[in-house]
Amino acid sequence: MIPDKSNKDFIVKVQFIAIDDQGRIKKSDQNLIKFTEGTQIVDVHPFFESLITYFDHKSDHIKLDCVNMFDHSYDIEVITHKDNTGVIILRDRTDFYDRIQKIAQKRNESLIFNEVLELKNNMLHEKEAFKTKFIQNFAHEVRSPLTLISAFSSLLLKGELNLDQTKLVEAVNEQSDKLRKLMDDIIELSQLKKGKPEIINTPFSFLELIESIHLNFSSKISISSNIFEMSVSQDVPEFLIGDKRRIEQIISNLIENALLYNSGNKIKLEISENNRRAGKSSLRFVVHHQGLVPEDLENRHLVKDIEKIEPEGLSFSIVRELVDLMDGSISIKKIDNNSTQQIINIRVSFPLHNVEIPVKETKTAQQYNFTDKVRVLIADQNSTTQFTALKVLVSTGNFDTVVYKDPKELLEAVEKHEYDLILISSSISQIDAVELIGIIKEFANDKNKSIPIIALTVRTSKEDIATYRKAGFKDVVKKPYTDDELLNTIYKRLNLKKFL
Amino acid sequence: MTSKKIVIVGSFGVGKTSLIRRFVDETFSEDYKVTIGVHILKKTVEIQENIVNLIIWDTEGTDDIEEIRKAYLLGTHGFIYVTDITRPKTYENLAAHKTYLNEQFGNVPIIAVGNKTDLLAKGSIAQMKEDMDFLDLLISAKEGNNVQRLFERMAKMLIA
Ligand SMILES: Nc1nc2c(ncn2[C@@H]2O[C@H](COP(=O)(O)OP(=O)(O)O)[C@@H](O)[C@H]2O)c(=O)[nH]1
Ligand SMILES: [Mg+2]
């Protein structure tokens, strides 16, 4: 350290005070503190009052650093003798300690600041985790009745209905699908916020996707006697390699959002290509609508708190997260006083050569007429899903079904009777499906030990499915399912020849 | 008339200095000025017809109690251990620190207090008392709650 000109740090003023055996000031220079000889030192400052305990007929040498008195900071030495006299030495180190004080001030303030920040952060995390969990549980709960509504209405539509009835049931079907999508969106968003999103890149026909979006929204928008216009520029690649579902989600959600705030009679989607570089096409999507959006909509994503996302902002929030995920950009532009553009740029790979797109699986279940009925045991506690599965199976005329809610009765049944198939819902009586299948395998008679067991569950992450498979489930049907989804899986897992 | 040395210990920023200022000068300041070394203040209280001079040592806050210069603690009659109820870090090591003080300085009384109760939501103090049963008293240097009681309790223990 370079001493400053005054050399203050190096000239430390010292004062010596001699104390007699009665605690009086015997002699002192007046370099620092004015002492009157003959007076009691305890009266000078409370510090000396507690010093007196050190004078205890023994010889000692005590050092006390940085004692603050009269706006100065002293390093103090106390020397005591057996005859109870002593010497006190004061060194004025005020300048030095002032400097230390400034450093400590900065350090402590920042330490406390960080401590408080960390605390707030932890609290937010806990709150967030609780909310995500709550939302997911809630959405899962709602899925069961939804499964029933969508499966039944789809079943009804396959039967004989008059025109009015068909229309009504179609509406129910459509609304329940919408609700299903909403639930999926909520779960989706809470997953995205939790930060473990998965992007699955596969080749797909982009033009086909756009067409289906066009078809979908034209009919939807025409219901409200509005017009949906779409323009796709020539240079947009026909095929892309990307996450088709996510891209579709982005476009649909933008349009949904426009619909939500639309006050005119036209919504327009423009798709164009900005450029191509390094095997990627930079695509631009612009959705125009009349009317404005809430001022803060664009920035709502900044609110990391899922609670603050308002229902009508849901689709936009998902778009925001997805676009972030794809390193794209998003903006909302107010064109004039009464029209808005939502603009998205994302970069997506495109194939350099021709691609073969795998043909889509047909979704409707094959119609069979079994000569022998399939004996199905359903283990399910939730009466809604129970009922759904039951109805779907019965409607085909191919199944004999029996339902168990009580694990004890269930185990008795697999021991005594023969079945061709077992369906297990996620949990019954607190025993989860994975535990249950273990016990079933243990108790079942030999015939039942080899029949397929299928799980009906809301838990369908990769890890969940792996766990189910490992436990011995032949397949997993994701709730909510449609009648076709359930039947397809069952037919896939049964040895059909046996029943035809 | 007796003099008793009371040392206030606890992590930095918990309100040791504020507590003493509230008790001795009846003042409070929102500003935080880090204490370096020791400040020694005095206040006389009357307990059951005894006049007691409380010589109160305000130490600088350290996370580790062993860092306090030992010379400061010589001849201490009682400790007040101050924590900040809004900062868990400040009461994390309370039990260990109490043990240390007792080992080093004999079985002198230690009163552990939780400061800044004024920052709690109204009505949550009772709950806090239950949750923080390792504290002897909840106080607020800012509003003065329980400050007088704290020092009186200490003085009583010291003349007993
Ligand atoms: N709200 C509130 N703030 C307090 C209280 N006691 C102290 N503070 C504040 O906490 C900070 C640190 O106080 P201080 O007495 O210097 O803490 P020390 O480092 O333990 O001496 C200062 O900003 C004080 O204003 C209290 O009872 N309530
Ligand atoms: Mg202080």
XYZ file of C-alpha atoms and ligand atoms in Angstrom:
689
model
C 0.000 0.000 0.000
C 1.318 3.452 -0.860
C 0.896 5.731 2.120
C -0.832 8.996 1.408
C 1.006 12.274 1.895
C -0.127 12.890 5.412
C 1.192 9.481 6.343
C -1.703 9.129 8.746
C -1.666 5.363 8.747
C 1.793 5.261 10.079
C 1.623 7.812 12.816
C -0.556 6.306 15.496
C -1.193 8.521 18.487
C -0.725 6.778 21.794
C -1.865 7.598 25.316
C -0.649 5.997 28.552
C -2.813 6.014 31.653
C -1.631 4.765 35.024
C -4.318 3.493 37.415
C -3.934 3.262 41.185
C -5.210 0.413 43.331
C -8.506 2.263 43.917
C -9.318 2.550 40.202
C -8.375 6.219 40.093
C -6.401 7.905 37.354
C -2.950 8.332 38.824
C -1.233 9.844 35.856
C -1.996 10.335 32.191
C -0.789 12.275 29.211
C -3.569 14.051 27.322
C -2.718 12.902 23.810
C -6.123 11.429 23.051
C -8.691 11.663 25.790
C -8.682 14.315 28.493
C -8.400 12.587 31.851
C -8.450 14.376 35.156
C -5.962 12.909 37.530
C -7.465 11.609 40.756
C -10.913 10.853 39.341
C -12.422 7.397 38.933
C -11.713 5.944 35.497
C -15.097 4.133 35.490
C -16.790 7.502 35.192
C -15.042 8.359 31.942
C -16.850 5.837 29.780
C -18.856 2.637 30.351
C -16.038 0.728 28.684
C -13.828 1.389 31.715
C -16.641 0.322 33.978
C -16.506 -3.202 32.622
C -12.699 -3.030 32.549
C -12.637 -2.950 36.305
C -13.473 -6.654 36.446
C -10.044 -7.284 34.922
C -8.365 -5.743 37.936
C -8.414 -8.729 40.182
C -5.116 -8.783 42.095
C -3.299 -10.603 39.370
C -0.862 -9.665 36.694
C -2.256 -9.838 33.238
C -1.938 -8.299 29.807
C -5.091 -7.993 27.741
C -5.494 -6.552 24.268
C -8.791 -5.239 23.010
C -8.896 -4.117 19.402
C -11.212 -1.536 17.970
C -13.052 -0.222 20.978
C -15.226 2.701 19.934
C -15.444 5.654 22.307
C -16.156 9.325 21.701
C -16.354 8.802 17.926
C -12.889 7.286 17.782
C -11.701 3.718 17.470
C -8.937 2.590 19.805
C -6.763 -0.452 20.126
C -6.366 -0.858 23.863
C -3.923 -2.709 26.052
C -4.610 -3.293 29.717
C -1.776 -4.323 31.984
C -2.716 -5.292 35.525
C -0.467 -5.973 38.504
C -0.798 -8.043 41.658
C -1.143 -4.900 43.782
C -4.192 -3.994 41.684
C -2.567 -1.053 40.008
C -2.288 -1.045 36.257
C -1.601 0.723 33.004
C -3.966 1.342 30.122
C -2.560 2.116 26.692
C -4.789 3.644 24.012
C -3.873 3.742 20.335
C -6.055 5.807 18.055
C -6.700 3.712 14.926
C -9.781 5.586 13.752
C -8.573 6.112 10.180
C -7.698 2.469 9.786
C -10.990 1.161 11.156
C -12.981 3.687 9.149
C -11.523 2.127 6.083
C -12.303 -1.379 7.319
C -15.810 -0.193 8.053
C -16.371 0.904 4.473
C -15.234 -2.441 3.133
C -17.348 -4.373 5.604
C -20.320 -2.151 4.824
C -20.182 -3.095 1.163
C -19.594 -6.741 1.840
C -22.347 -7.155 4.409
C -24.899 -5.260 2.382
C -24.292 -7.465 -0.595
C -24.297 -10.625 1.539
C -27.634 -9.715 3.059
C -28.991 -8.753 -0.327
C -28.020 -12.127 -1.761
C -29.402 -13.955 1.227
C -32.751 -12.288 0.855
C -32.717 -12.860 -2.885
C -31.974 -16.529 -2.467
C -34.756 -16.822 0.054
C -37.252 -15.196 -2.279
C -36.071 -17.391 -5.066
C -36.547 -20.561 -3.073
C -39.997 -19.465 -2.091
C -40.896 -18.743 -5.688
C -39.596 -22.117 -6.765
C -41.634 -23.906 -4.158
C -44.710 -21.948 -5.070
C -44.141 -22.632 -8.724
C -43.650 -26.341 -8.190
C -46.809 -26.509 -6.138
C -48.786 -24.737 -8.803
C -47.483 -26.891 -11.605
C -48.346 -29.984 -9.625
C -51.765 -28.642 -8.808
C -52.499 -27.765 -12.395
C -51.361 -31.139 -13.622
C -53.395 -33.034 -11.064
C -56.402 -30.943 -11.846
C -56.045 -31.485 -15.578
C -55.622 -35.207 -15.017
C -58.778 -35.315 -12.930
C -60.749 -33.586 -15.649
C -59.506 -35.979 -18.253
C -61.530 -38.950 -17.056
C -64.976 -37.450 -17.520
C -63.755 -35.946 -20.763
C -62.714 -39.346 -21.939
C -66.217 -40.528 -21.363
C -67.811 -37.643 -23.208
C -65.594 -37.902 -26.216
C -65.681 -41.656 -26.453
C -69.465 -41.827 -26.064
C -70.223 -39.107 -28.517
C -67.919 -40.695 -31.041
C -69.685 -44.011 -30.430
C -73.072 -42.376 -30.858
C -72.046 -40.858 -34.162
C -71.344 -44.325 -35.495
C -74.861 -45.464 -34.743
C -78.193 -44.585 -36.283
C -79.080 -41.006 -35.532
C -81.408 -38.596 -37.260
C -80.000 -35.393 -38.672
C -80.813 -33.216 -35.670
C -79.347 -35.724 -33.266
C -76.235 -36.065 -35.383
C -75.745 -32.334 -35.275
C -76.161 -32.204 -31.537
C -73.814 -35.065 -30.886
C -71.298 -33.610 -33.312
C -71.364 -30.434 -31.308
C -70.814 -32.340 -28.063
C -67.987 -34.239 -29.683
C -66.389 -31.085 -30.990
C -66.670 -29.262 -27.694
C -65.221 -32.120 -25.718
C -62.333 -32.292 -28.162
C -61.812 -28.605 -27.612
C -61.826 -29.120 -23.884
C -59.388 -31.947 -24.274
C -57.121 -29.631 -26.212
C -57.428 -26.986 -23.550
C -56.435 -29.464 -20.869
C -53.561 -30.625 -22.995
C -52.528 -26.998 -23.483
C -52.515 -26.390 -19.768
C -50.431 -29.450 -19.120
C -48.261 -28.540 -22.063
C -47.631 -25.052 -20.785
C -46.845 -26.191 -17.286
C -44.406 -28.719 -18.749
C -42.837 -26.053 -20.940
C -42.502 -23.779 -17.945
C -40.925 -26.590 -15.998
C -38.371 -26.659 -18.764
C -38.232 -30.207 -19.987
C -39.718 -29.876 -23.433
C -38.934 -32.370 -26.108
C -38.608 -31.520 -29.761
C -39.093 -34.367 -32.143
C -37.733 -33.657 -35.589
C -39.086 -35.762 -38.415
C -39.630 -35.090 -42.108
C -43.163 -34.064 -42.978
C -45.089 -32.392 -45.743
C -45.353 -28.768 -44.782
C -47.801 -27.966 -47.543
C -50.100 -30.729 -46.403
C -49.957 -29.372 -42.892
C -50.815 -25.880 -44.082
C -53.680 -27.242 -46.121
C -55.148 -29.068 -43.198
C -54.835 -25.983 -41.049
C -56.583 -24.024 -43.769
C -59.362 -26.532 -44.018
C -59.801 -26.708 -40.323
C -59.983 -22.986 -39.747
C -61.980 -22.110 -42.859
C -64.874 -24.176 -41.682
C -64.472 -23.085 -38.109
C -64.259 -19.411 -38.951
C -67.077 -19.539 -41.480
C -69.443 -20.620 -38.719
C -69.188 -17.120 -37.302
C -69.613 -15.764 -40.857
C -66.058 -14.526 -40.955
C -63.513 -15.171 -43.660
C -60.246 -17.000 -43.256
C -57.683 -16.142 -45.888
C -54.354 -17.754 -46.389
C -51.503 -16.882 -48.671
C -48.423 -19.027 -49.036
C -45.536 -17.711 -51.067
C -44.092 -19.885 -53.832
C -40.656 -20.341 -52.312
C -41.822 -21.988 -49.074
C -40.330 -25.517 -48.955
C -42.769 -28.328 -49.557
C -41.177 -30.567 -46.981
C -39.615 -29.746 -43.658
C -37.696 -31.651 -41.038
C -38.980 -30.457 -37.722
C -41.474 -30.985 -34.971
C -44.677 -31.081 -36.922
C -46.924 -31.043 -33.897
C -45.184 -28.013 -32.417
C -45.230 -26.109 -35.683
C -48.891 -26.839 -36.083
C -49.445 -25.721 -32.512
C -47.690 -22.445 -33.191
C -49.762 -21.637 -36.264
C -53.068 -22.783 -34.793
C -52.506 -20.936 -31.571
C -51.715 -17.734 -33.429
C -54.962 -18.042 -35.337
C -56.885 -18.922 -32.177
C -55.438 -15.860 -30.592
C -56.438 -13.674 -33.526
C -59.955 -15.113 -33.330
C -60.117 -14.234 -29.688
C -59.440 -10.554 -30.227
C -60.939 -10.181 -33.682
C -63.487 -7.444 -34.069
C -63.724 -7.434 -37.867
C -64.732 -10.166 -40.254
C -61.473 -11.398 -41.676
C -58.434 -13.259 -40.436
C -55.477 -13.722 -42.701
C -52.476 -15.994 -42.460
C -49.397 -15.233 -44.547
C -46.553 -17.678 -44.848
C -43.322 -16.743 -46.555
C -39.659 -17.557 -46.515
C -37.095 -15.009 -45.348
C -34.034 -16.916 -46.497
C -32.356 -20.294 -46.621
C -29.061 -20.921 -44.979
C -27.157 -23.983 -43.840
C -29.933 -26.412 -44.617
C -32.471 -24.332 -42.753
C -35.313 -22.243 -44.000
C -36.240 -19.140 -42.087
C -40.015 -19.065 -42.210
C -42.206 -16.113 -41.488
C -45.774 -16.403 -40.319
C -47.951 -13.339 -40.086
C -51.489 -13.489 -38.773
C -53.598 -10.371 -39.381
C -56.774 -9.515 -37.652
C -58.892 -6.471 -37.020
C -58.979 -5.170 -33.524
C -56.283 -4.780 -30.939
C -54.794 -7.098 -28.390
C -54.148 -6.181 -24.753
C -51.126 -3.897 -24.539
C -49.173 -6.215 -22.345
C -49.913 -9.429 -24.222
C -46.567 -9.484 -25.927
C -44.768 -9.233 -22.656
C -46.939 -11.564 -20.672
C -44.560 -14.392 -21.301
C -42.041 -12.501 -19.220
C -44.174 -13.284 -16.260
C -42.603 -16.579 -15.349
C -45.432 -17.131 -12.990
C -47.962 -19.429 -14.589
C -50.655 -18.172 -12.258
C -50.527 -14.772 -13.883
C -51.197 -16.090 -17.336
C -54.793 -15.381 -18.074
C -56.870 -18.015 -19.807
C -57.139 -15.959 -22.949
C -53.390 -15.582 -23.013
C -52.867 -19.334 -22.866
C -52.455 -19.965 -26.569
C -50.162 -17.012 -26.943
C -48.046 -18.104 -23.985
C -47.619 -21.533 -25.508
C -46.592 -19.991 -28.808
C -44.103 -17.844 -26.945
C -42.550 -20.833 -25.211
C -42.469 -22.918 -28.370
C -40.921 -20.168 -30.434
C -38.292 -19.707 -27.742
C -37.653 -23.406 -27.886
C -37.010 -23.172 -31.611
C -34.818 -20.073 -31.232
C -37.321 -18.050 -33.174
C -38.677 -14.574 -32.676
C -42.139 -13.301 -31.986
C -43.711 -9.881 -32.078
C -47.059 -8.154 -32.098
C -47.436 -5.158 -34.331
C -50.181 -2.601 -34.163
C -50.722 -1.536 -37.763
C -53.142 1.311 -37.367
C -55.704 2.062 -34.770
C -57.680 -0.998 -35.551
C -55.603 -3.867 -36.794
C -52.925 -6.128 -35.472
C -50.287 -8.478 -36.821
C -48.737 -11.328 -34.925
C -45.406 -12.109 -36.497
C -43.290 -15.174 -35.999
C -39.962 -16.156 -37.486
C -38.621 -19.648 -37.002
C -35.810 -21.565 -38.622
C -36.598 -25.117 -39.618
C -34.491 -27.697 -41.474
C -35.664 -28.861 -44.851
C -34.614 -32.015 -46.665
C -32.071 -31.547 -49.457
C -33.375 -34.564 -51.365
C -36.778 -36.000 -51.997
C -38.299 -37.551 -48.954
C -40.679 -40.354 -48.402
C -43.210 -39.550 -45.784
C -44.471 -42.618 -43.954
C -48.157 -43.237 -44.607
C -50.416 -42.375 -41.768
C -51.972 -45.172 -39.790
C -55.709 -45.356 -40.160
C -57.251 -44.243 -36.964
C -60.660 -45.871 -36.996
C -60.719 -49.305 -35.516
C -61.280 -52.304 -37.690
C -64.765 -53.781 -37.372
C -64.637 -57.383 -36.224
C -67.270 -59.936 -35.480
C -65.870 -62.462 -33.086
C -67.440 -65.866 -32.782
C -66.097 -66.226 -29.287
C -66.361 -63.347 -26.936
C -63.239 -61.959 -25.343
C -63.392 -62.236 -21.562
C -62.122 -58.982 -20.171
C -61.381 -58.104 -16.601
C -61.334 -54.395 -15.868
C -59.648 -53.177 -12.696
C -60.643 -49.612 -12.083
C -61.780 -47.523 -9.207
C -62.802 -44.438 -11.098
C -66.372 -45.089 -12.109
C -66.137 -42.723 -15.054
C -63.280 -44.470 -16.798
C -64.696 -47.799 -15.775
C -67.897 -46.913 -17.472
C -66.152 -45.595 -20.568
C -64.087 -48.694 -21.153
C -67.090 -50.870 -20.446
C -69.352 -49.093 -22.904
C -66.770 -49.008 -25.657
C -66.146 -52.721 -25.344
C -69.780 -53.711 -25.025
C -70.786 -51.648 -28.039
C -68.763 -53.905 -30.327
C -70.542 -57.005 -29.109
C -67.189 -58.756 -28.936
C -66.451 -58.617 -25.236
C -67.685 -60.064 -21.992
C -66.621 -57.667 -19.321
C -66.357 -57.761 -15.581
C -65.241 -54.882 -13.376
C -63.420 -55.029 -10.044
C -62.814 -52.100 -7.745
C -61.545 -54.030 -4.788
C -58.076 -55.522 -5.110
C -58.969 -58.474 -2.865
C -61.884 -59.519 -5.043
C -59.793 -58.933 -8.103
C -57.097 -61.316 -6.938
C -59.665 -63.940 -6.083
C -61.081 -63.626 -9.584
C -57.764 -64.063 -11.372
C -57.142 -67.092 -9.251
C -60.508 -68.755 -9.866
C -61.685 -67.681 -13.330
C -60.183 -67.551 -16.785
C -59.799 -64.374 -18.801
C -58.392 -63.320 -22.151
C -57.430 -59.763 -21.293
C -56.970 -57.516 -18.292
C -57.285 -53.724 -18.342
C -55.884 -51.882 -15.331
C -56.492 -48.241 -14.632
C -53.728 -46.230 -12.963
C -54.540 -47.190 -9.426
C -57.138 -48.904 -7.298
C -57.470 -48.582 -3.542
C -54.157 -46.760 -3.286
C -52.328 -49.630 -4.959
C -50.844 -48.334 -8.161
C -50.957 -50.233 -11.399
C -47.347 -51.334 -11.242
C -47.756 -52.869 -7.797
C -51.062 -54.346 -8.812
C -49.724 -56.159 -11.841
C -47.012 -57.695 -9.693
C -49.588 -59.084 -7.290
C -51.850 -60.247 -10.127
C -48.987 -62.151 -11.720
C -48.318 -63.782 -8.415
C -51.898 -64.825 -7.652
C -53.231 -65.589 -11.105
C -53.760 -69.149 -12.242
C -51.437 -70.393 -14.974
C -53.818 -69.585 -17.830
C -54.244 -66.009 -16.668
C -50.523 -65.579 -16.228
C -49.994 -65.475 -19.975
C -52.794 -63.137 -21.069
C -52.121 -59.542 -22.129
C -52.510 -56.866 -19.503
C -52.977 -53.285 -20.668
C -52.674 -50.113 -18.601
C -55.117 -47.219 -18.961
C -53.350 -44.197 -17.582
C -52.751 -40.480 -17.651
C -49.074 -40.954 -16.940
C -47.493 -41.409 -20.306
C -44.065 -39.843 -20.228
C -41.261 -41.941 -21.689
C -40.124 -43.002 -18.235
C -43.659 -43.901 -17.176
C -44.174 -46.101 -20.204
C -40.835 -47.795 -19.637
C -41.859 -48.511 -16.039
C -45.171 -50.002 -17.149
C -43.490 -52.157 -19.773
C -40.917 -53.371 -17.330
C -43.617 -54.292 -14.852
C -45.219 -56.532 -17.464
C -47.847 -54.424 -19.199
C -48.220 -55.340 -22.864
C -49.326 -51.847 -23.783
C -50.357 -48.493 -22.401
C -53.444 -46.548 -23.462
C -53.250 -42.860 -22.772
C -56.222 -41.287 -21.046
C -58.276 -39.628 -22.335
C -58.718 -42.059 -25.161
C -61.272 -42.353 -27.927
C -63.158 -45.563 -28.553
C -60.968 -46.233 -31.570
C -57.745 -45.750 -29.632
C -58.833 -48.236 -27.010
C -60.097 -50.821 -29.483
C -57.047 -50.526 -31.731
C -54.730 -51.240 -28.851
C -56.779 -54.175 -27.662
C -57.000 -55.728 -31.090
C -53.279 -55.258 -31.546
C -52.495 -57.122 -28.350
C -55.007 -59.955 -28.602
C -54.406 -63.149 -30.461
C -57.302 -62.426 -32.813
C -57.324 -65.798 -34.550
C -58.549 -67.334 -31.358
C -61.819 -65.386 -31.515
C -62.677 -65.179 -35.193
C -25.323 -0.849 42.972
C -23.856 -3.492 40.695
C -22.529 -3.389 37.137
C -23.214 -6.250 34.784
C -21.585 -6.789 31.438
C -23.964 -7.970 28.739
C -22.650 -8.849 25.300
C -24.948 -8.780 22.297
C -23.959 -11.345 19.700
C -25.445 -12.590 16.433
C -24.923 -12.419 12.704
C -24.493 -9.066 10.978
C -27.545 -7.045 10.127
C -29.888 -8.766 12.558
C -30.404 -5.584 14.546
C -27.999 -5.785 17.481
C -27.086 -2.122 17.258
C -30.698 -1.139 16.690
C -31.801 -3.145 19.706
C -29.369 -1.332 21.973
C -30.256 2.053 20.562
C -33.907 1.340 21.107
C -33.252 0.306 24.685
C -30.747 3.002 25.616
C -31.743 6.022 23.493
C -35.328 5.169 22.502
C -34.424 5.722 18.841
C -34.415 3.694 15.668
C -32.974 4.230 12.216
C -33.698 2.355 9.008
C -30.147 2.966 7.866
C -27.756 0.139 8.266
C -24.299 1.076 9.471
C -22.039 -1.901 9.892
C -20.482 -2.067 13.347
C -16.738 -2.576 13.537
C -15.161 -3.671 16.801
C -17.246 -2.908 19.896
C -19.379 -0.086 21.115
C -20.120 0.018 24.794
C -23.251 1.635 26.162
C -24.783 1.802 29.559
C -28.237 1.901 31.009
C -29.349 1.637 34.578
C -32.424 -0.388 35.438
C -34.199 -0.919 38.714
C -35.234 -4.466 39.401
C -36.943 -5.395 42.655
C -35.322 -2.436 44.415
C -31.911 -3.267 43.044
C -30.165 -0.731 40.868
C -28.305 -2.523 38.129
C -25.930 -0.863 35.697
C -26.165 -2.758 32.481
C -22.958 -2.300 30.515
C -23.949 -3.412 27.077
C -21.334 -4.465 24.541
C -22.416 -4.213 20.939
C -20.213 -6.464 18.830
C -19.716 -6.608 15.101
C -21.734 -9.351 13.528
C -19.896 -12.455 12.459
C -21.292 -15.633 11.000
C -19.011 -17.682 13.149
C -19.160 -16.899 16.812
C -15.583 -18.052 17.324
C -14.464 -15.128 15.200
C -15.484 -12.659 17.871
C -12.345 -11.445 19.581
C -12.208 -13.415 22.788
C -10.989 -10.483 24.810
C -14.372 -8.818 24.242
C -16.120 -11.672 25.932
C -14.007 -11.906 29.069
C -15.968 -11.289 32.217
C -19.342 -11.365 30.494
C -22.318 -11.843 32.825
C -24.903 -12.561 30.161
C -25.318 -12.924 26.420
C -28.149 -11.800 24.227
C -28.111 -13.750 20.990
C -29.997 -11.821 18.315
C -31.402 -13.411 15.161
C -33.446 -11.981 12.327
C -36.664 -13.978 11.935
C -36.768 -13.141 8.243
C -33.333 -14.666 7.582
C -33.066 -18.373 8.460
C -29.289 -18.215 8.084
C -29.128 -16.091 11.212
C -30.595 -18.767 13.482
C -29.236 -21.854 11.753
C -26.340 -22.250 14.162
C -27.990 -21.009 17.313
C -27.765 -24.282 19.233
C -24.094 -24.835 18.391
C -23.209 -21.257 19.230
C -24.953 -21.448 22.584
C -23.000 -24.567 23.412
C -19.780 -22.849 22.439
C -20.493 -19.808 24.589
C -21.309 -21.951 27.597
C -18.181 -24.026 27.147
C -15.947 -20.977 26.833
C -17.477 -18.594 29.315
C -19.131 -20.752 31.906
C -22.796 -21.142 32.555
C -23.791 -17.524 32.039
C -27.350 -16.852 30.941
C -27.997 -16.627 27.209
C -31.242 -15.183 25.942
C -31.961 -15.895 22.285
C -34.256 -13.425 20.555
C -35.826 -13.178 17.121
C -35.841 -9.578 15.941
C -37.874 -7.705 13.308
C -41.294 -9.089 14.217
C -42.718 -5.907 12.738
C -41.994 -7.413 9.322
C -44.388 -10.293 9.935
C -47.898 -10.235 8.644
C -50.384 -9.246 11.309
C -51.638 -12.228 13.212
C -48.779 -14.521 12.351
C -46.705 -13.848 15.440
C -48.371 -16.593 17.461
C -47.616 -19.088 14.735
C -44.043 -17.821 14.494
C -43.617 -18.282 18.244
C -44.607 -21.914 17.875
C -42.405 -22.512 14.863
C -39.417 -20.844 16.484
C -39.666 -22.329 19.914
C -35.873 -22.316 20.169
C -36.067 -18.544 20.621
C -36.793 -17.142 24.062
C -38.422 -13.936 22.935
C -39.621 -12.266 19.753
C -38.816 -8.578 19.589
C -38.871 -5.585 17.315
C -36.143 -3.007 17.685
C -38.055 -0.872 15.254
C -41.286 -0.741 17.196
C -39.856 -1.507 20.601
C -41.914 -4.630 21.268
C -40.495 -6.708 24.116
C -37.238 -4.729 24.175
C -37.705 -3.470 27.727
C -38.899 -6.892 28.832
C -35.814 -8.514 27.347
C -33.340 -6.456 29.331
C -35.401 -6.686 32.478
C -35.486 -10.431 32.148
C -31.717 -10.455 31.739
C -31.186 -8.176 34.726
C -33.397 -10.397 36.870
C -31.389 -13.448 35.940
C -28.176 -11.609 36.783
C -29.141 -10.482 40.277
C -30.795 -13.757 41.216
N -37.995 -3.761 10.186
C -37.016 -3.813 11.103
N -35.774 -3.513 10.765
C -34.808 -3.554 11.707
C -35.101 -3.936 13.018
N -33.949 -3.918 13.714
C -32.979 -3.531 12.844
N -33.501 -3.310 11.631
C -32.788 -2.897 10.424
O -31.826 -3.895 10.110
C -30.637 -3.316 9.647
C -29.475 -3.781 10.480
O -29.600 -3.324 11.789
P -28.359 -3.210 12.760
O -28.893 -2.828 14.093
O -27.313 -2.339 12.193
O -27.857 -4.713 12.767
P -26.519 -5.310 13.429
O -25.566 -5.530 12.306
O -26.940 -6.594 14.035
O -26.037 -4.335 14.439
C -30.837 -1.822 9.688
O -31.193 -1.374 8.405
C -31.980 -1.640 10.645
O -32.741 -0.514 10.318
C -36.464 -4.247 13.365
O -36.836 -4.585 14.472
N -37.383 -4.174 12.355
Mg -24.252 -3.463 14.577
